[in-house]
Coordinates of C-alpha atoms in Angstrom, one line a residue:
Chain A
X1 CA 0.2 0.1 -0.1
X2 CA 3.0 2.4 0.4
X3 CA 6.0 1.7 -1.1
X4 CA 8.8 3.7 -0.3
X5 CA 11.9 2.9 -2.6
X6 CA 15.7 4.2 -2.3
X7 CA 14.4 7.8 -0.6
X8 CA 16.9 9.8 0.2
X9 CA 16.4 13.4 1.7
X10 CA 18.9 16.3 2.3
X11 CA 18.3 19.5 3.9
X12 CA 20.0 22.4 2.1
X13 CA 23.0 23.9 4.4
X14 CA 23.2 27.5 5.2
X15 CA 26.3 29.6 5.7
X16 CA 26.4 28.3 9.0
X17 CA 25.6 24.6 8.6
X18 CA 26.6 22.2 6.2
X19 CA 23.8 20.3 4.2
X20 CA 22.3 17.5 6.7
X21 CA 21.4 14.1 5.2
X22 CA 17.9 13.0 7.2
X23 CA 17.1 10.1 4.9
X24 CA 19.6 7.6 3.4
X25 CA 18.4 5.4 0.4
X26 CA 15.6 4.0 2.6
X27 CA 13.2 1.2 1.2
X28 CA 9.9 0.3 3.1
X29 CA 6.9 -1.3 2.5
X30 CA 3.7 -1.1 4.3
X31 CA 1.2 -3.8 3.0
X32 CA -2.3 -2.9 2.8
X33 CA -4.6 -3.2 5.7
X34 CA -1.2 -3.4 8.1
X35 CA -0.7 -1.0 11.6
X36 CA 2.9 -0.4 10.8
X37 CA 4.5 1.5 13.7
X38 CA 8.0 3.5 12.8
X39 CA 10.2 4.5 15.3
X40 CA 13.5 5.6 16.1
X41 CA 15.4 8.1 18.5
X42 CA 15.0 12.0 18.2
X43 CA 16.5 13.2 14.8
X44 CA 16.4 9.5 13.1
X45 CA 14.4 10.9 10.1
X46 CA 10.8 9.8 11.5
X47 CA 9.7 13.3 11.1
X48 CA 11.3 14.0 7.6
X49 CA 10.0 10.8 6.4
X50 CA 6.2 11.6 7.6
X51 CA 6.8 15.3 6.0
X52 CA 7.8 13.6 2.5
X53 CA 4.7 11.1 2.8
X54 CA 2.2 13.6 3.4
X55 CA 3.2 15.6 0.6
X56 CA 4.7 18.5 2.5
X57 CA 8.3 18.3 1.3
X58 CA 9.7 16.7 -1.7
X59 CA 12.4 14.1 -1.4
X60 CA 16.0 14.6 -3.1
X61 CA 15.7 11.1 -4.4
X62 CA 13.8 8.1 -4.5
X63 CA 10.1 7.6 -5.0
X64 CA 6.6 6.8 -2.9
X65 CA 3.9 5.1 -4.1
X66 CA 0.9 5.1 -2.2
X67 CA -1.9 2.7 -3.5
X68 CA -0.3 2.7 -6.6
X69 CA -0.2 6.6 -7.2
X70 CA 3.4 8.0 -7.3
X71 CA 3.5 10.5 -4.7
X72 CA 5.4 13.6 -6.9
X73 CA 3.7 12.9 -10.0
X74 CA -0.1 13.1 -8.7
X75 CA -0.4 14.2 -5.5
X76 CA -3.8 15.1 -5.7
X77 CA -4.8 11.4 -6.2
X78 CA -2.6 10.8 -2.9
X79 CA -4.2 13.3 -1.0
X80 CA -7.8 11.8 -1.4
X81 CA -6.9 8.5 -0.1
X82 CA -5.1 9.9 2.8
X83 CA -5.9 10.8 6.5
X84 CA -3.1 12.7 8.3
X85 CA -3.1 13.1 12.1
X86 CA -0.6 15.6 13.2
X87 CA 1.9 15.8 16.2
X88 CA 0.6 19.2 16.7
X89 CA -2.9 20.1 16.3
X90 CA -4.5 20.6 13.1
X91 CA -7.9 22.4 13.9
X92 CA -9.1 25.8 14.6
X93 CA -9.1 26.2 18.2
X94 CA -11.3 29.2 17.9
X95 CA -14.4 27.3 16.4
X96 CA -16.4 24.8 17.6
X97 CA -16.1 21.3 17.3
X98 CA -19.1 20.7 14.9
X99 CA -17.5 23.7 12.8
X100 CA -14.4 22.3 12.7
X101 CA -15.8 18.6 11.6
X102 CA -17.7 21.0 8.8
X103 CA -14.9 22.7 7.0
X104 CA -12.6 19.3 7.1
X105 CA -16.1 17.8 5.5
X106 CA -16.1 20.7 2.8
X107 CA -12.3 20.4 2.2
X108 CA -12.8 16.9 1.3
X109 CA -15.8 17.6 -1.0
X110 CA -18.5 16.0 1.5
X111 CA -21.7 18.2 1.9
X112 CA -25.1 18.0 3.4
X113 CA -26.5 14.6 4.4
X114 CA -23.4 12.7 3.3
X115 CA -21.1 14.8 5.5
X116 CA -23.7 14.5 8.5
X117 CA -23.9 10.6 8.3
X118 CA -20.1 10.6 8.1
X119 CA -19.9 12.7 11.0
X120 CA -22.0 10.4 13.0
X121 CA -19.8 7.7 12.1
X122 CA -16.7 9.0 12.8
X123 CA -18.2 10.6 16.3
X124 CA -19.6 7.2 17.2
X125 CA -16.6 5.7 19.1
X126 CA -15.9 8.9 21.0
X127 CA -16.6 11.5 23.9
X128 CA -17.3 14.4 21.5
X129 CA -21.0 13.9 20.6
X130 CA -22.2 16.3 23.4
X131 CA -19.5 18.7 22.6
X132 CA -20.0 19.5 19.0
X133 CA -21.1 23.4 19.9
X134 CA -18.1 23.9 22.4
X135 CA -14.9 25.8 21.1
X136 CA -12.1 23.5 20.5
X137 CA -9.7 25.4 22.9
X138 CA -12.2 24.5 25.8
X139 CA -11.6 20.5 25.4
X140 CA -9.5 18.3 27.2
X141 CA -6.0 17.1 25.9
X142 CA -7.7 13.5 25.3
X143 CA -11.0 15.1 23.7
X144 CA -8.6 17.4 21.5
X145 CA -6.7 14.3 19.9
X146 CA -10.2 12.5 19.7
X147 CA -11.3 15.5 17.6
X148 CA -8.3 15.0 15.2
X149 CA -8.7 11.1 14.6
X150 CA -12.5 11.7 14.1
X151 CA -11.9 14.2 11.5
X152 CA -9.5 12.2 9.9
X153 CA -11.7 9.2 10.1
X154 CA -14.5 11.1 8.7
X155 CA -13.2 11.1 4.8
X156 CA -12.8 7.3 5.2
X157 CA -9.2 7.3 4.6
X158 CA -7.7 4.1 2.9
X159 CA -4.4 5.1 4.4
X160 CA -3.8 7.0 7.6
X161 CA -0.5 8.7 8.6
X162 CA -0.2 9.6 12.5
X163 CA 3.0 11.4 13.7
X164 CA 3.3 10.8 17.5
X165 CA -0.4 11.4 17.9
X166 CA -0.2 10.3 21.6
X167 CA 2.2 13.1 23.0
X168 CA 1.4 14.7 25.9
X169 CA -1.6 12.3 26.7
X170 CA -2.2 10.5 30.1
X171 CA -1.4 7.1 30.3
X172 CA -5.4 6.3 30.0
X173 CA -6.0 8.5 27.3
X174 CA -3.6 7.2 25.1
X175 CA -4.5 3.7 25.8
X176 CA -8.0 4.6 24.8
X177 CA -6.8 6.8 21.7
X178 CA -5.0 3.8 20.3
X179 CA -7.4 1.2 21.4
X180 CA -10.0 3.2 19.0
X181 CA -7.3 3.7 16.5
X182 CA -6.6 -0.1 16.2
X183 CA -10.4 -1.1 16.4
X184 CA -11.3 1.1 13.4
X185 CA -8.2 0.3 11.8
X186 CA -9.5 -3.4 12.0
X187 CA -13.0 -2.9 11.0
X188 CA -12.2 -0.9 7.8
X189 CA -8.8 -2.2 7.2
X190 CA -7.2 0.8 6.8
X191 CA -3.5 0.9 6.3
X192 CA -2.0 2.9 9.2
X193 CA 1.5 4.0 9.7
X194 CA 2.6 5.6 12.8
X195 CA 5.6 7.2 14.2
X196 CA 6.2 7.1 17.9
X197 CA 9.1 6.4 20.5
X198 CA 6.7 4.9 23.2
X199 CA 7.2 1.0 22.6
X200 CA 4.1 -0.3 24.5
X201 CA 2.2 1.2 21.5
X202 CA 4.3 -0.6 19.0
X203 CA 3.5 -3.9 20.9
X204 CA 0.7 -5.3 19.0
X205 CA 1.5 -3.4 15.5
X206 CA 1.5 -5.7 12.5
X207 CA 4.9 -4.3 11.6
X208 CA 7.5 -2.2 13.2
X209 CA 10.4 -0.3 11.6
X210 CA 13.0 1.2 13.5
X211 CA 15.2 4.1 11.9
X212 CA 18.4 5.8 13.1
X213 CA 20.3 8.4 11.3
X214 CA 17.8 8.1 8.0
X215 CA 18.8 4.4 7.6
X216 CA 16.4 1.6 8.2
X217 CA 17.9 -0.6 11.1
X218 CA 15.6 -3.3 11.7
X219 CA 12.1 -4.4 10.6
X220 CA 9.7 -7.1 11.2
X221 CA 7.0 -8.2 13.4
X222 CA 7.0 -7.1 17.0
X223 CA 7.2 -10.8 17.5
X224 CA 10.5 -11.3 15.0
X225 CA 12.1 -8.1 16.3
X226 CA 12.2 -9.6 20.2
X227 CA 13.3 -12.9 18.8
X228 CA 16.2 -11.1 17.5
X229 CA 17.2 -10.0 20.9
X230 CA 17.5 -13.6 22.5
X231 CA 15.2 -14.7 25.3
X232 CA 16.0 -12.3 28.2
X233 CA 18.0 -9.1 29.5
X234 CA 19.8 -8.9 32.7
X235 CA 19.2 -4.7 33.7
X236 CA 21.4 -3.7 36.7
X237 CA 20.7 -0.2 38.4
X238 CA 24.1 0.8 40.0
X239 CA 25.2 3.7 42.2
X240 CA 27.9 4.9 39.8
X241 CA 26.7 3.5 36.2
X242 CA 30.2 4.4 34.4
X243 CA 32.4 2.7 37.1
X244 CA 30.6 -0.4 37.2
X245 CA 30.7 -0.5 33.6
X246 CA 34.2 -0.5 33.4
X247 CA 34.7 -3.0 36.4
X248 CA 32.0 -5.6 34.4
X249 CA 34.1 -5.5 31.1
X250 CA 37.4 -5.3 32.9
X251 CA 36.8 -8.3 35.4
X252 CA 34.0 -10.1 33.8
X253 CA 34.8 -9.8 30.2
X254 CA 30.9 -8.5 29.5
X255 CA 29.7 -5.9 27.0
X256 CA 27.2 -3.6 29.3
X257 CA 25.2 -1.3 27.2
X258 CA 24.5 2.2 29.0
X259 CA 20.9 3.3 29.0
X260 CA 20.3 6.3 31.0
X261 CA 21.2 5.1 34.7
X262 CA 20.9 1.6 33.8
X263 CA 23.4 -1.0 32.6
X264 CA 22.2 -3.9 30.4
X265 CA 23.4 -7.2 29.4
X266 CA 21.5 -8.6 26.5
X267 CA 23.7 -10.7 24.6
X268 CA 23.7 -13.4 27.1
X269 CA 23.0 -17.2 26.5
X270 CA 19.3 -17.7 27.7
X271 CA 20.6 -20.5 30.2
X272 CA 23.3 -18.5 31.7
X273 CA 21.3 -15.2 33.0
X274 CA 20.3 -16.6 35.9
X275 CA 23.9 -17.7 36.9
X276 CA 25.3 -14.6 35.7
X277 CA 22.8 -12.5 38.1
X278 CA 24.2 -14.5 41.0
X279 CA 27.6 -13.4 39.8
X280 CA 27.3 -10.1 39.5
X281 CA 25.3 -9.7 42.5
X282 CA 27.8 -11.4 44.6
X283 CA 30.6 -9.6 43.6
X284 CA 29.3 -6.0 43.4
X285 CA 26.4 -5.9 46.0
X286 CA 27.4 -2.8 47.6
X287 CA 27.6 -0.9 44.3
X288 CA 24.3 -2.0 43.1
X289 CA 20.5 -0.6 43.8
X290 CA 18.8 -3.4 42.0
X291 CA 19.2 -5.9 39.4
X292 CA 16.6 -8.0 37.5
X293 CA 16.0 -10.3 34.7
X294 CA 13.4 -9.0 32.1
X295 CA 11.7 -11.1 29.3
X296 CA 12.6 -8.4 26.4
X297 CA 9.7 -5.9 25.2
X298 CA 10.3 -3.8 22.2
X299 CA 12.2 -0.9 24.1
X300 CA 14.7 -3.5 24.9
X301 CA 14.9 -4.4 20.9
X302 CA 15.1 -0.7 20.5
X303 CA 17.9 -0.1 23.0
X304 CA 19.8 -2.9 21.7
X305 CA 19.6 -2.1 18.0
X306 CA 20.1 2.0 18.5
X307 CA 23.1 1.3 20.5
X308 CA 21.6 2.3 23.8
X309 CA 22.7 5.8 24.3
X310 CA 20.3 6.8 21.5
X311 CA 17.7 8.0 24.1
X312 CA 17.6 9.2 27.5
X313 CA 15.5 7.8 30.0
X314 CA 13.0 10.7 30.1
X315 CA 9.4 10.9 31.3
X316 CA 7.9 9.9 27.9
X317 CA 8.9 6.2 27.9
X318 CA 5.8 5.3 30.2
X319 CA 5.5 1.7 29.9
X320 CA 8.4 -0.4 30.9
X321 CA 7.8 -3.9 30.8
X322 CA 8.2 -6.0 34.1
Chain B
X1 CA -15.9 26.7 -4.9
X2 CA -17.2 24.9 -1.5
X3 CA -13.7 25.0 -0.1
X4 CA -13.4 28.6 -0.9
X5 CA -16.4 29.6 0.5
X6 CA -16.1 27.3 3.5
X7 CA -12.3 28.7 4.2
X8 CA -13.9 32.5 3.6
X9 CA -16.7 31.7 6.2
X10 CA -14.0 30.5 8.7
X11 CA -11.8 33.8 8.4
X12 CA -15.3 35.8 8.6
X13 CA -16.4 33.8 11.8
X14 CA -13.6 34.2 13.4
X15 CA -13.9 38.0 12.9
X16 CA -16.8 38.4 13.5
X17 CA -16.8 36.5 17.0
X18 CA -14.3 39.0 18.3
X19 CA -15.7 42.2 19.2
X20 CA -12.4 43.9 19.9
X21 CA -11.2 43.3 16.2
X22 CA -14.5 44.3 15.0
X23 CA -14.7 47.8 17.1
X24 CA -11.1 48.4 16.4
X25 CA -11.2 48.1 12.7
X26 CA -14.1 50.7 12.5
X27 CA -12.9 53.1 15.4
X28 CA -9.3 53.4 14.3
X29 CA -10.0 54.6 10.9
X30 CA -12.9 56.7 12.2
X31 CA -10.9 58.4 14.6
X32 CA -7.9 58.7 12.1
X33 CA -10.4 60.4 9.8
X34 CA -11.8 62.6 12.2
X35 CA -8.7 63.7 14.1
X36 CA -6.5 64.0 10.8
X37 CA -9.3 65.6 9.0
X38 CA -10.4 68.1 11.1
X39 CA -6.9 69.1 12.0
X40 CA -6.1 69.8 8.4
X41 CA -9.2 71.3 7.4
X42 CA -7.8 74.8 8.2
X43 CA -4.5 74.9 6.2
X44 CA -5.7 72.1 3.4
X45 CA -5.7 74.8 0.5
X46 CA -4.0 73.2 -2.3
X47 CA -4.4 74.8 -5.9
X48 CA -7.3 73.8 -8.0
X49 CA -9.0 71.9 -5.3
X50 CA -10.7 75.1 -4.0
X51 CA -14.0 74.1 -2.2
X52 CA -12.8 70.8 -1.2
X53 CA -12.3 70.2 2.8
X54 CA -9.4 67.8 4.1
X55 CA -12.4 65.9 5.5
X56 CA -13.7 65.3 2.1
X57 CA -10.5 64.8 0.5
X58 CA -9.2 62.2 3.1
X59 CA -12.7 60.3 3.4
X60 CA -11.5 57.9 0.2
X61 CA -8.3 57.5 1.9
X62 CA -9.7 56.3 4.9
X63 CA -11.4 53.7 2.8
X64 CA -8.2 52.8 1.5
X65 CA -6.6 52.4 4.7
X66 CA -9.4 50.3 6.0
X67 CA -8.6 47.8 3.0
X68 CA -5.0 47.9 4.2
X69 CA -5.3 47.1 7.7
X70 CA -7.8 44.1 6.6
X71 CA -5.4 42.8 4.6
X72 CA -2.6 43.3 6.9
X73 CA -4.8 41.3 9.8
X74 CA -5.8 38.8 7.2
X75 CA -2.2 38.1 6.5
X76 CA -1.0 37.7 10.2
X77 CA -3.7 34.9 10.1
X78 CA -1.7 33.0 7.6
X79 CA 1.1 33.1 9.9
X80 CA -1.1 32.2 12.8
X81 CA -2.6 29.4 11.0
X82 CA 0.9 27.9 10.0
X83 CA 2.0 28.4 13.8
X84 CA -1.0 26.7 15.4
X85 CA -1.3 24.1 12.9
X86 CA -4.5 24.8 11.0
X87 CA -2.6 25.1 8.0
X88 CA -1.1 22.1 7.7
X89 CA -4.7 20.0 8.1
X90 CA -5.4 22.3 4.9
X91 CA -2.6 21.8 2.7
X92 CA -2.8 17.8 3.0
X93 CA -6.3 17.9 1.9
X94 CA -7.3 17.2 -1.6
X95 CA -8.0 20.8 -2.7
X96 CA -6.4 23.2 -5.6
X97 CA -3.9 25.4 -4.3
X98 CA -5.7 28.1 -5.5
X99 CA -8.6 27.2 -3.7
X100 CA -6.6 27.8 -0.6
X101 CA -5.3 31.4 -1.8
X102 CA -8.8 32.2 -2.9
X103 CA -10.4 31.1 0.6
X104 CA -7.8 33.2 2.7
X105 CA -8.6 36.4 -0.1
X106 CA -12.2 36.1 0.1
X107 CA -12.2 35.8 3.9
X108 CA -10.3 38.9 4.1
X109 CA -11.9 40.6 1.3
X110 CA -15.4 40.2 3.0
X111 CA -14.1 41.2 6.3
X112 CA -13.0 44.6 4.3
X113 CA -16.2 44.9 2.5
X114 CA -18.3 44.6 6.2
X115 CA -15.8 47.6 7.6
X116 CA -15.9 49.6 4.4
X117 CA -20.0 49.5 4.2
X118 CA -20.1 50.6 7.8
X119 CA -17.9 53.4 7.3
X120 CA -20.0 54.1 4.0
X121 CA -23.3 54.1 6.0
X122 CA -22.4 56.7 8.3
X123 CA -21.2 59.3 5.1
X124 CA -24.3 61.3 4.8
X125 CA -24.1 61.9 8.7
X126 CA -20.4 63.4 8.4
X127 CA -21.3 65.6 5.3
X128 CA -20.3 63.1 2.9
X129 CA -22.7 63.0 -0.2
X130 CA -22.4 59.7 -2.4
X131 CA -25.4 59.5 -4.9
X132 CA -26.7 55.6 -4.7
X133 CA -25.5 55.1 -8.6
X134 CA -21.8 56.2 -7.4
X135 CA -22.0 53.8 -4.3
X136 CA -22.9 51.1 -6.7
X137 CA -19.8 51.9 -8.6
X138 CA -17.7 52.1 -5.3
X139 CA -18.5 49.0 -3.9
X140 CA -16.8 46.8 -6.9
X141 CA -13.8 49.0 -6.7
X142 CA -13.4 48.6 -3.2
X143 CA -13.6 44.6 -3.8
X144 CA -11.2 44.6 -6.5
X145 CA -8.8 46.9 -4.5
X146 CA -9.4 44.9 -1.3
X147 CA -8.4 41.5 -3.6
X148 CA -5.3 43.3 -4.4
X149 CA -4.4 44.1 -1.1
X150 CA -5.1 40.7 0.5
X151 CA -3.5 38.6 -2.0
X152 CA -0.3 41.1 -1.4
X153 CA -0.4 40.2 2.1
X154 CA -0.7 36.6 1.2
X155 CA 2.3 36.4 -0.8
X156 CA 4.1 38.4 1.5
X157 CA 3.0 36.6 4.6
X158 CA 2.8 33.2 3.3
X159 CA 6.8 32.1 4.0
X160 CA 7.2 34.1 7.3
X161 CA 7.3 32.1 10.6
X162 CA 6.7 34.9 12.7
X163 CA 4.2 37.9 13.3
X164 CA 6.8 39.8 14.4
X165 CA 8.6 39.8 11.1
X166 CA 5.8 40.6 9.3
X167 CA 5.4 43.7 11.5
X168 CA 8.4 45.1 9.8
X169 CA 7.1 44.3 6.2
X170 CA 4.0 46.0 7.2
X171 CA 5.8 49.1 8.6
X172 CA 8.6 49.8 5.9
X173 CA 6.2 48.2 2.8
X174 CA 2.5 48.4 3.0
X175 CA 2.4 51.4 5.1
X176 CA 4.2 53.5 2.6
X177 CA 2.3 52.0 -0.2
X178 CA -0.5 53.6 1.5
X179 CA 1.4 56.9 2.4
X180 CA 2.5 57.2 -1.1
X181 CA -1.1 56.8 -3.0
X182 CA -2.6 60.1 -2.5
X183 CA -4.8 59.2 0.3
X184 CA -3.3 61.9 2.5
X185 CA -2.2 64.7 0.1
X186 CA -2.7 65.1 -3.7
X187 CA -0.1 63.7 -6.0
X188 CA 0.1 66.7 -7.7
X189 CA 2.2 68.8 -5.6
X190 CA 4.9 66.3 -4.8
X191 CA 8.7 66.3 -5.6
X192 CA 9.3 64.7 -9.0
X193 CA 10.8 61.5 -7.7
X194 CA 8.2 60.9 -5.4
X195 CA 5.8 61.3 -8.1
X196 CA 7.3 59.0 -10.1
X197 CA 7.1 56.4 -7.3
X198 CA 3.6 57.3 -6.9
X199 CA 2.7 56.5 -10.5
X200 CA 4.3 53.2 -10.2
X201 CA 2.2 52.4 -7.0
X202 CA -1.1 50.4 -7.9
X203 CA -2.4 51.7 -4.7
X204 CA -2.3 55.1 -6.1
X205 CA -4.1 54.0 -9.2
X206 CA -6.6 52.1 -7.0
X207 CA -7.6 55.3 -5.0
X208 CA -7.8 57.0 -8.3
X209 CA -10.8 54.7 -9.2
X210 CA -12.1 55.1 -5.8
X211 CA -11.9 59.2 -5.9
X212 CA -13.5 59.2 -9.1
X213 CA -17.3 58.5 -8.3
X214 CA -17.2 61.0 -5.3
X215 CA -17.0 63.8 -7.6
X216 CA -18.7 62.7 -10.9
X217 CA -21.5 60.5 -11.6
X218 CA -20.7 57.0 -13.2
X219 CA -21.3 57.8 -16.5
X220 CA -18.8 60.5 -16.8
X221 CA -16.2 58.6 -14.5
X222 CA -16.2 55.7 -17.5
X223 CA -15.2 58.1 -20.1
X224 CA -12.3 59.0 -18.3
X225 CA -9.2 57.9 -19.9
X226 CA -7.5 58.1 -16.2
X227 CA -10.1 55.6 -15.4
X228 CA -9.3 52.9 -18.1
X229 CA -5.4 53.1 -17.4
X230 CA -5.9 52.8 -13.5
X231 CA -8.4 49.9 -13.8
X232 CA -6.0 48.1 -15.7
X233 CA -3.3 48.9 -13.4
X234 CA -5.5 47.4 -10.4
X235 CA -6.7 44.6 -12.2
X236 CA -2.9 43.5 -13.1
X237 CA -2.1 44.1 -9.5
X238 CA -4.8 42.0 -8.1
X239 CA -4.7 39.2 -10.6
X240 CA -1.0 39.3 -10.5
X241 CA -0.7 38.8 -7.0
X242 CA -3.2 35.8 -6.6
X243 CA -1.5 34.1 -9.4
X244 CA 2.0 34.3 -7.6
X245 CA 0.2 33.5 -4.4
X246 CA -0.8 30.5 -5.9
X247 CA 2.5 29.3 -7.3
X248 CA 3.7 30.4 -3.8
X249 CA 1.5 27.7 -2.0
X250 CA 2.3 25.3 -4.9
X251 CA 5.9 25.5 -4.1
X252 CA 6.8 22.7 -1.4
X253 CA 10.2 22.4 0.2
X254 CA 12.7 20.4 -1.6
X255 CA 15.3 18.5 -0.5
X256 CA 19.2 18.5 -1.8
X257 CA 19.2 16.5 -5.2
X258 CA 21.3 13.4 -4.5
X259 CA 24.2 13.6 -6.6
X260 CA 26.6 10.4 -6.6
X261 CA 24.8 8.1 -3.6
X262 CA 21.8 6.8 -6.6

């Protein structure tokens, strides 16, 4: 459904900055009806790819086909089947909920009873039905996001692009948003490409692609990506991560990955994890706050693939596995 | 067409729902007219214009100022739309790029017309007489001029990222267009260099068009050769800016072409 071939994008340089390559010879295909998650650390090229896909930037090279239409040759045909949920709001917050939906309907050529029916359909799952007359800037963050989604669903897109759509939502609103998205996506067998850096959101995706420095580092089903990592990860939370990392590699010949204040050992044979944990614990007990064995989640795959120091452990990464 | 109306409706609705903006946009020109007009009336005696008070002379100039300011506000909303995200939703929608331009311009023009009509309504009460036939001529001229102004503003504001930057453009480019249009003083008694600038200024021609119906009946106005020239200039201005705006909207940010890696 979405075919990205040999896509490159280089931002023009300025007097102070040399040109910067954001995407390098990227190939990626999303099959029809799939829910695909595109992830990667900040600055990996996700947003650039997103801007190209929704036609707001023209790539340096390569091609994008959506539902058989070449994006650069026939942007209008692509726009007709595309729904886009941006990271920042794309509604007029000074107007009412219903007014925004009406404008959006007109932009997609919907009018009269057809527009009204589509509006009902798009609002069915939402909590917005009693808020049609309210101004958008009176909505809570969660409801405002629902409006963005409802607006896009109203035009029945065959392909839906979402750019970190849950940014700024509390965990329950986020869950709610994703549940609705996934349900509608299945019901309509819509093709969805969503960027995110919250890995718990990717666990039930059909396909996950991980991008770094404009290159695709890994792609596959969440299951396959987890298998790539082996079975378990030893996670250590030391008093002094740098010092312990040095000692682990010097004294035990291990190669710990540093991730925020944690050290991770993820290239361990499955049968050896418990023995390793005991060995570390007996030797370095005073240095360690906690140590655990963890079933790999996608986030661990991501940390492994992108080299650990790509992302800092910030508040955004809510859903750590157990 | 539905898209244009719907985008224009949005502009208009937003304006009407902000009473401060409505009051300010009528009050400011009115005060300008009243203070400057009354202040200059005693000393305004240009040769060949005996019997015309400055209040009368300045009236079409103030109408022109209203169109200018309506255009400036409309341009600022372009920058806000981009900043607040509304624009990105419009850009990815399957609408002709010209509809995006026309929606904004039509919205800005509708607002300008509402303001000018209110200002025209008070004309009889402040001693400006305008026959119904002349009024019928003034309105299309105002619409055409407003399209010129708003699309010029569109063209300037489209690439801008901050409203602060637009203020500079407004003060050093848009305001002088109005000041050198013959709104404040007649074009006939200015230094030579300024005369040429004023002749090249499309706003001067718009003002010429606008002034004529105040002094003559439409029949005479249409026969005036000055009218034909000015109409041609204003038409070219409005259509040219609309066309350039469309090209501007169509232009998409582009990556540096790949040279060797392919």
